[in-house]
Coordinates of C-alpha atoms and ligand atoms in Angstrom, one line a residue:
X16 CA 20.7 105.9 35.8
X17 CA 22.0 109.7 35.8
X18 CA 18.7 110.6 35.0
X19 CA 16.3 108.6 36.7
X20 CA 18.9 109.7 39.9
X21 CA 18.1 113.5 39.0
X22 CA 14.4 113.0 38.4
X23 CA 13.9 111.5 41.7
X24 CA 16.0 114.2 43.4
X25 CA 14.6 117.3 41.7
X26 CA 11.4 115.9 42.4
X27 CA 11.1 115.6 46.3
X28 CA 13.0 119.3 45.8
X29 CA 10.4 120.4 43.6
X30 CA 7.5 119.0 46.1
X31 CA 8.8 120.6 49.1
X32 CA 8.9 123.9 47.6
X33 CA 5.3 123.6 46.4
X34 CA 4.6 122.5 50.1
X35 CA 5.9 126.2 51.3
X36 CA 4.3 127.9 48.1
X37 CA 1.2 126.2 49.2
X38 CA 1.2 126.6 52.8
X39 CA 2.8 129.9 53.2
X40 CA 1.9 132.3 50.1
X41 CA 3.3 135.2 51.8
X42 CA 6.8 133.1 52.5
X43 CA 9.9 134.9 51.5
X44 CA 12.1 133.9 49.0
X45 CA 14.8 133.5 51.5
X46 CA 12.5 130.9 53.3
X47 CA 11.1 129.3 50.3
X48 CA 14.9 128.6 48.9
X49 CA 16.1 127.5 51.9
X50 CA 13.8 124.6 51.8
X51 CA 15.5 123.7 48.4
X52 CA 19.1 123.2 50.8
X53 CA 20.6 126.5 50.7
X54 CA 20.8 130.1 48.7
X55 CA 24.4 129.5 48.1
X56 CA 23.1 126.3 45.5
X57 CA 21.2 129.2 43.7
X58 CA 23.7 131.7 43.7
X59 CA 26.4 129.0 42.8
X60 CA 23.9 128.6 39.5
X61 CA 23.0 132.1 38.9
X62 CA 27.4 131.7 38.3
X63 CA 27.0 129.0 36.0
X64 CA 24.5 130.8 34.0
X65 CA 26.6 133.5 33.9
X66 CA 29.8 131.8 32.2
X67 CA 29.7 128.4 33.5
X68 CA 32.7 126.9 32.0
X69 CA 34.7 130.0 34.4
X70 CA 33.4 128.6 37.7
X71 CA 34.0 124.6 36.8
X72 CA 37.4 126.0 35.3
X73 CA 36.8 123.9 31.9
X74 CA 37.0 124.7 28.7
X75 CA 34.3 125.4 26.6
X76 CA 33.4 124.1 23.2
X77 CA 35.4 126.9 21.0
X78 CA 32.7 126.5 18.2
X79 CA 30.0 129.0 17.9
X80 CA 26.6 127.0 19.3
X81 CA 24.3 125.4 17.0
X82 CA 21.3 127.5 18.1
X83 CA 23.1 131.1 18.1
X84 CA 21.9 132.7 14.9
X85 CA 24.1 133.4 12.4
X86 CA 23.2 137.2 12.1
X87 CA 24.7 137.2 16.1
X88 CA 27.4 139.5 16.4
X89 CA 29.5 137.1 18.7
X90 CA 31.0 134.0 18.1
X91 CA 33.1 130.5 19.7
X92 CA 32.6 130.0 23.3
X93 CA 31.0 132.9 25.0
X94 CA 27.7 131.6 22.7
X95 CA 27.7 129.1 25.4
X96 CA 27.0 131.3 28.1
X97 CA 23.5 131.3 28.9
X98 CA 23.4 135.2 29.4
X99 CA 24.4 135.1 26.0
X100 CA 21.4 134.3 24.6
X101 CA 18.9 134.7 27.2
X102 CA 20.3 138.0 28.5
X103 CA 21.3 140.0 32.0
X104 CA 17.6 140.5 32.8
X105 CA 16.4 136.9 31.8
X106 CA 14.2 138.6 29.4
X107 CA 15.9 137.8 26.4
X108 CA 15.0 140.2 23.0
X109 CA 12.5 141.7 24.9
X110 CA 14.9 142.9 27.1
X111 CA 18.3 144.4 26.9
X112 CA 19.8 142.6 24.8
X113 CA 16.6 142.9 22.5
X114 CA 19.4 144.7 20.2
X115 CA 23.0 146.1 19.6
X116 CA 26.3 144.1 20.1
X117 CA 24.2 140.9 21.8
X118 CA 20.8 140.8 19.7
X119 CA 20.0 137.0 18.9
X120 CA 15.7 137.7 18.9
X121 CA 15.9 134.4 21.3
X122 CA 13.2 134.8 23.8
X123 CA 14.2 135.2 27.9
X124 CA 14.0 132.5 30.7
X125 CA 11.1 134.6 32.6
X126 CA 8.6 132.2 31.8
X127 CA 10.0 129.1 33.8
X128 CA 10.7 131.0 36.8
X129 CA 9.1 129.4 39.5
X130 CA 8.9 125.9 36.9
X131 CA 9.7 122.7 37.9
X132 CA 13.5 122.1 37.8
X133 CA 13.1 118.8 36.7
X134 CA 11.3 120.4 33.4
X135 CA 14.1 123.5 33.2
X136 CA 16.6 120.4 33.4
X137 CA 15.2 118.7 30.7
X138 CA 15.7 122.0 28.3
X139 CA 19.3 122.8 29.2
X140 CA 19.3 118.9 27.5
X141 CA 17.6 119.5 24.7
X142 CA 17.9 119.4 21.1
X143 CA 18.3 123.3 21.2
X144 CA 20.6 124.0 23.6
X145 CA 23.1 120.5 23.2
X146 CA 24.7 120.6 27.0
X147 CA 26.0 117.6 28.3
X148 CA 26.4 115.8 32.0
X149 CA 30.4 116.5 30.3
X150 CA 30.2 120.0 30.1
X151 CA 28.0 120.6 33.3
X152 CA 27.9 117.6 35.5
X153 CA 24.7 116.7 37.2
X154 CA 24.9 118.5 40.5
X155 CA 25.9 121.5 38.4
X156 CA 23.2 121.4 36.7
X157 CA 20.3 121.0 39.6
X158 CA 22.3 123.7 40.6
X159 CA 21.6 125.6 37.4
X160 CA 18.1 124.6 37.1
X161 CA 17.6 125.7 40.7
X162 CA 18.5 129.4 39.4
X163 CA 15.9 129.1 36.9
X164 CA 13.2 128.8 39.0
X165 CA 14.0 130.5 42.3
X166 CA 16.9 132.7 41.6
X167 CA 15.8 134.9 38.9
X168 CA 13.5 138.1 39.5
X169 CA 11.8 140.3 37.5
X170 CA 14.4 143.1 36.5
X171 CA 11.3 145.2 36.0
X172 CA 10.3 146.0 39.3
X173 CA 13.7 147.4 39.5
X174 CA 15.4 148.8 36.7
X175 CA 13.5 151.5 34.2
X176 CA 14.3 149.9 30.8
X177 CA 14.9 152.9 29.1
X178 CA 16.8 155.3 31.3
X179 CA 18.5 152.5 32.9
X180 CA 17.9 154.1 36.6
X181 CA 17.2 151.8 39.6
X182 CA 14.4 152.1 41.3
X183 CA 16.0 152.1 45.1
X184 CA 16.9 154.3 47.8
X185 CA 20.9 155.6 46.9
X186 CA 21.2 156.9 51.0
X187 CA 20.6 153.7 52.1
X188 CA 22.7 151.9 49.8
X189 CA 25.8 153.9 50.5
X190 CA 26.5 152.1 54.2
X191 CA 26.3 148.9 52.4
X192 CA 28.3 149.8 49.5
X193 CA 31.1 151.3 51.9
X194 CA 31.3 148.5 54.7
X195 CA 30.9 145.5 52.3
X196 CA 32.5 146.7 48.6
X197 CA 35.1 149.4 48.9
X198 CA 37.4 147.3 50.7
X199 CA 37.7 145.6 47.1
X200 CA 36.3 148.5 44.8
X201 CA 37.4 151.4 46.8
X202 CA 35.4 154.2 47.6
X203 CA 34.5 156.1 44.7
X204 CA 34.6 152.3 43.0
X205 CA 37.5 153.6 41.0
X206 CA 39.5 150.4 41.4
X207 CA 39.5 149.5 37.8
X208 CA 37.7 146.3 37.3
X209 CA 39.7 144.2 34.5
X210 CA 36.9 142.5 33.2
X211 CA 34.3 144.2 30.7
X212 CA 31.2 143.6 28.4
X213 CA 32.6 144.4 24.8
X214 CA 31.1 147.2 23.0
X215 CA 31.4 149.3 25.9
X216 CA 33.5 152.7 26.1
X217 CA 35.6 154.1 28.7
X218 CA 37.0 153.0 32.0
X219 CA 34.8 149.9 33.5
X220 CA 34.3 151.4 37.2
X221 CA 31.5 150.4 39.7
X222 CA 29.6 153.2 38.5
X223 CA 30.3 152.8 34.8
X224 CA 28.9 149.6 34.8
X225 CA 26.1 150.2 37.4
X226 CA 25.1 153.2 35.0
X227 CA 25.6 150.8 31.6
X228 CA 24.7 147.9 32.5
X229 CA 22.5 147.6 35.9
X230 CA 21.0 144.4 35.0
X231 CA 24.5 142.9 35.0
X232 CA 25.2 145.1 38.1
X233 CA 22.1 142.9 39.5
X234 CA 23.4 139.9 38.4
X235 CA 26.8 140.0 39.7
X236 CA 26.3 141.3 43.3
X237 CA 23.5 138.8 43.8
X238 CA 25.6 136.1 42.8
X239 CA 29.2 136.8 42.8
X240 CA 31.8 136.7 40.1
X241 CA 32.7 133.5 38.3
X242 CA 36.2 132.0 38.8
X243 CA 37.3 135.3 41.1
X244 CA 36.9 135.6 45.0
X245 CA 33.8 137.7 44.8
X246 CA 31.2 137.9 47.9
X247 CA 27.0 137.0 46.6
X248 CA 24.8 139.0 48.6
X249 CA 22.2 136.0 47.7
X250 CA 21.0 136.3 51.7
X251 CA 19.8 139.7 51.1
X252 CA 16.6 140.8 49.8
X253 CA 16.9 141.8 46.2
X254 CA 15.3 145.6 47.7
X255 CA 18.8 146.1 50.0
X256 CA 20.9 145.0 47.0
X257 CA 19.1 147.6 44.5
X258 CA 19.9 150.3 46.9
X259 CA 23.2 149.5 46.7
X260 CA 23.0 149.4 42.7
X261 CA 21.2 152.9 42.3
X262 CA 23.7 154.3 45.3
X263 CA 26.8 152.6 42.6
X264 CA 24.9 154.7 40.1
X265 CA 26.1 157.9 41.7
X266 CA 29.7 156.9 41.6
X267 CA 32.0 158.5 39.1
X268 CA 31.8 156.8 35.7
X269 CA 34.9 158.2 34.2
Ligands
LIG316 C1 23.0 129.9 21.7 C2 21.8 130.4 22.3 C3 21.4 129.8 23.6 C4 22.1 129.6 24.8 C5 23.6 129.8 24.9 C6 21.2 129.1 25.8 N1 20.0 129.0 25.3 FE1 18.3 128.6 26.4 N2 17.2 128.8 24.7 C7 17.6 129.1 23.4 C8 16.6 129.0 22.5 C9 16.7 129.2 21.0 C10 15.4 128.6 23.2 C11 14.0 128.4 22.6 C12 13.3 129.6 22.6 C13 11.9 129.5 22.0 O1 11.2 128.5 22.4 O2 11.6 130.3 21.2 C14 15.8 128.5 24.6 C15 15.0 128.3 25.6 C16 15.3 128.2 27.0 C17 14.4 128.0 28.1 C18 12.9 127.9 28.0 C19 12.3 129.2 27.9 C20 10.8 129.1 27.7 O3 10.1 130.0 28.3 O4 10.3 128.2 27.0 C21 15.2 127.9 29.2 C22 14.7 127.8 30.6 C23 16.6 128.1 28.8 N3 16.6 128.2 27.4 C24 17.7 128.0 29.7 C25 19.0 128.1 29.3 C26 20.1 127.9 30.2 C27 20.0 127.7 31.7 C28 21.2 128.1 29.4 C29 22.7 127.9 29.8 C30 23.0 126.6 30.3 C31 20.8 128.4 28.1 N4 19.4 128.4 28.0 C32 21.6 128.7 27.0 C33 18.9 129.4 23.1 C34 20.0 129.4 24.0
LIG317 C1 36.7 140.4 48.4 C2 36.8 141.4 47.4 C3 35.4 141.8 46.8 C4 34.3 142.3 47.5 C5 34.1 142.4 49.0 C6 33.4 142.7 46.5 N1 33.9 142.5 45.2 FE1 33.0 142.9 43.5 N2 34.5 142.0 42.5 C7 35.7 141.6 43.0 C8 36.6 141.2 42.0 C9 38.0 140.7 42.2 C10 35.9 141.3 40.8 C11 36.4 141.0 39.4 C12 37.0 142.2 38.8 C13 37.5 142.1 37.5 O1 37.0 141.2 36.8 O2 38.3 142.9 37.1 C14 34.6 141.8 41.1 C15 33.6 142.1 40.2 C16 32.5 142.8 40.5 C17 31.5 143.2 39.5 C18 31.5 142.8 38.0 C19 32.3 143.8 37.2 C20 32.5 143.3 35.8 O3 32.9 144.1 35.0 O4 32.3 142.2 35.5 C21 30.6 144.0 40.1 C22 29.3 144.6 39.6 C23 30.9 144.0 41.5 N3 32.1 143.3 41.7 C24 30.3 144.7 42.5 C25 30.5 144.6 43.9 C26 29.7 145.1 44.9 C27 28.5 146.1 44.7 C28 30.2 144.7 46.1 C29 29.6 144.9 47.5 C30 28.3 144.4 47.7 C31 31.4 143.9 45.8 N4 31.5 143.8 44.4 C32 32.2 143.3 46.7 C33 36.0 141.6 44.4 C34 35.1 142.0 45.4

């Protein structure tokens, strides 16, 4: 009944967006999500793929998950977390997390971008990853799926892999950064930020972590925080939110 309920539903989703892909190649992402009823249903699962138990304010299993490898550095819930094993830039151990404190060799999500949710549902389900309608009820997890296909971008076109600089434009990220973040983040982004990827040295500012970790950077200011009052810049074209990041990359890191 669940099922054959999210089926149908994912499906006339799924065939109005090939409608616009169809009819409008050049369409913007903007446009083509809005036909799928709204950026904030992506942005709400680029959340839950981020730690999804924080935004439904459940708990987690506290077990380590069946398909995290036991040569993983982490363990108990935060396996659960789909950036976990897929990673920051979707790209899994080819990207990022490809080694150090959060290597699993598990591939990344890039492939089913643009996939049918229905599909993307249908692995969250499976065998491998063991998530229930308990743990992420249905409308979570269209939600999820959703992200999958039309939330994700290629971190790539970006974010140089090695040197970890941004492609964008730092002048024009600085308005941005100062009308819409420092009220929260202060100016120089110095407002210590509590929460912090482990492994990491020093003082988590906005430009520590835009510097460290730009892919989370990315991630986080397209989205929003889990389970904290956070704005999702989601409306905005990923270009104006990586000038912001490589304009956070000139902030003070310590
Ligand atoms: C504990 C590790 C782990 C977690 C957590 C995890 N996955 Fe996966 N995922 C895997 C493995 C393993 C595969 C299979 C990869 C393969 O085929 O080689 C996979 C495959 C996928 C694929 C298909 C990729 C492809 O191209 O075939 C998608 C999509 C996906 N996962 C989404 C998610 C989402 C969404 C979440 C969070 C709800 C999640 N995964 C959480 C381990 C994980
Ligand atoms: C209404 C207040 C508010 C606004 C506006 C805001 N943030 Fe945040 N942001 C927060 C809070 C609170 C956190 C969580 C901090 C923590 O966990 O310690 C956070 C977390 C973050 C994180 C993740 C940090 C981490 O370590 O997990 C990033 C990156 C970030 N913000 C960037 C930005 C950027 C860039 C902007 C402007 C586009 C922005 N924020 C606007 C309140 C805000």
């Amino acid at each position: 009944m669940h099922k054959a309920l999210s089926v149908s539903y994912l499906y006339r989703r799924f065939f109005a967006l090939t409608l616009i892909l169809c009819s409008a190649a050049s369409a913007s992402f903007a446009d083509e999500s809005q036909a799928l009823g709204g950026l904030w249903e992506i942005a709400r699962g680029g959340q839950l793929y981020d730690e999804w138990y924080r935004v439904l304010g459940t708990s987690p299993p506290r077990y380590t998950h069946p398909a995290y490898p036991s040569e993983g550095r982490q363990e108990g819930s935060t396996t659960w977390r789909c950036k976990e094993c897929h990673g920051w830039d979707y790209r899994g151990h080819e990207g990022a997390y490809g080694q150090g404190f959060h290597a699993t060799g598990i591939k990344g999500i890039r492939d089913k971008a643009r996939s049918d949710p229905r599909q993307i549902l249908n692995i969250i389900m499976d065998e491998t990853h063991q998530y229930t309608f308990e743990m992420i009820p249905l409308e979570e997890m269209k939600k999820l799926a959703t992200f999958v296909s039309l939330g994700q971008i290629d971190t790539k076109l970006y974010i140089d892999h090695e040197t970890r600089r941004s492609y964008g434009d730092a002048k024009r990220g600085e308005s941005p950064y100062q009308t819409l973040c420092a009220v929260c983040h202060d100016v120089d982004g110095k407002r210590a930020l509590t929460t912090r990827e482990e492994g990491m040295d020093g003082p988590e500012y906005m430009g520590t972590l835009a510097q460290n970790n730009p892919w989370e950077f990315l991630h986080k200011v397209r989205f929003g925080q889990p389970g904290i009052p956070m704005i999702s810049l989601i409306t905005l074209p990923a270009e104006d939110i990586v000038d912001i990041l490589t304009y956070s990359q000139t902030l003070p890191a310590e």
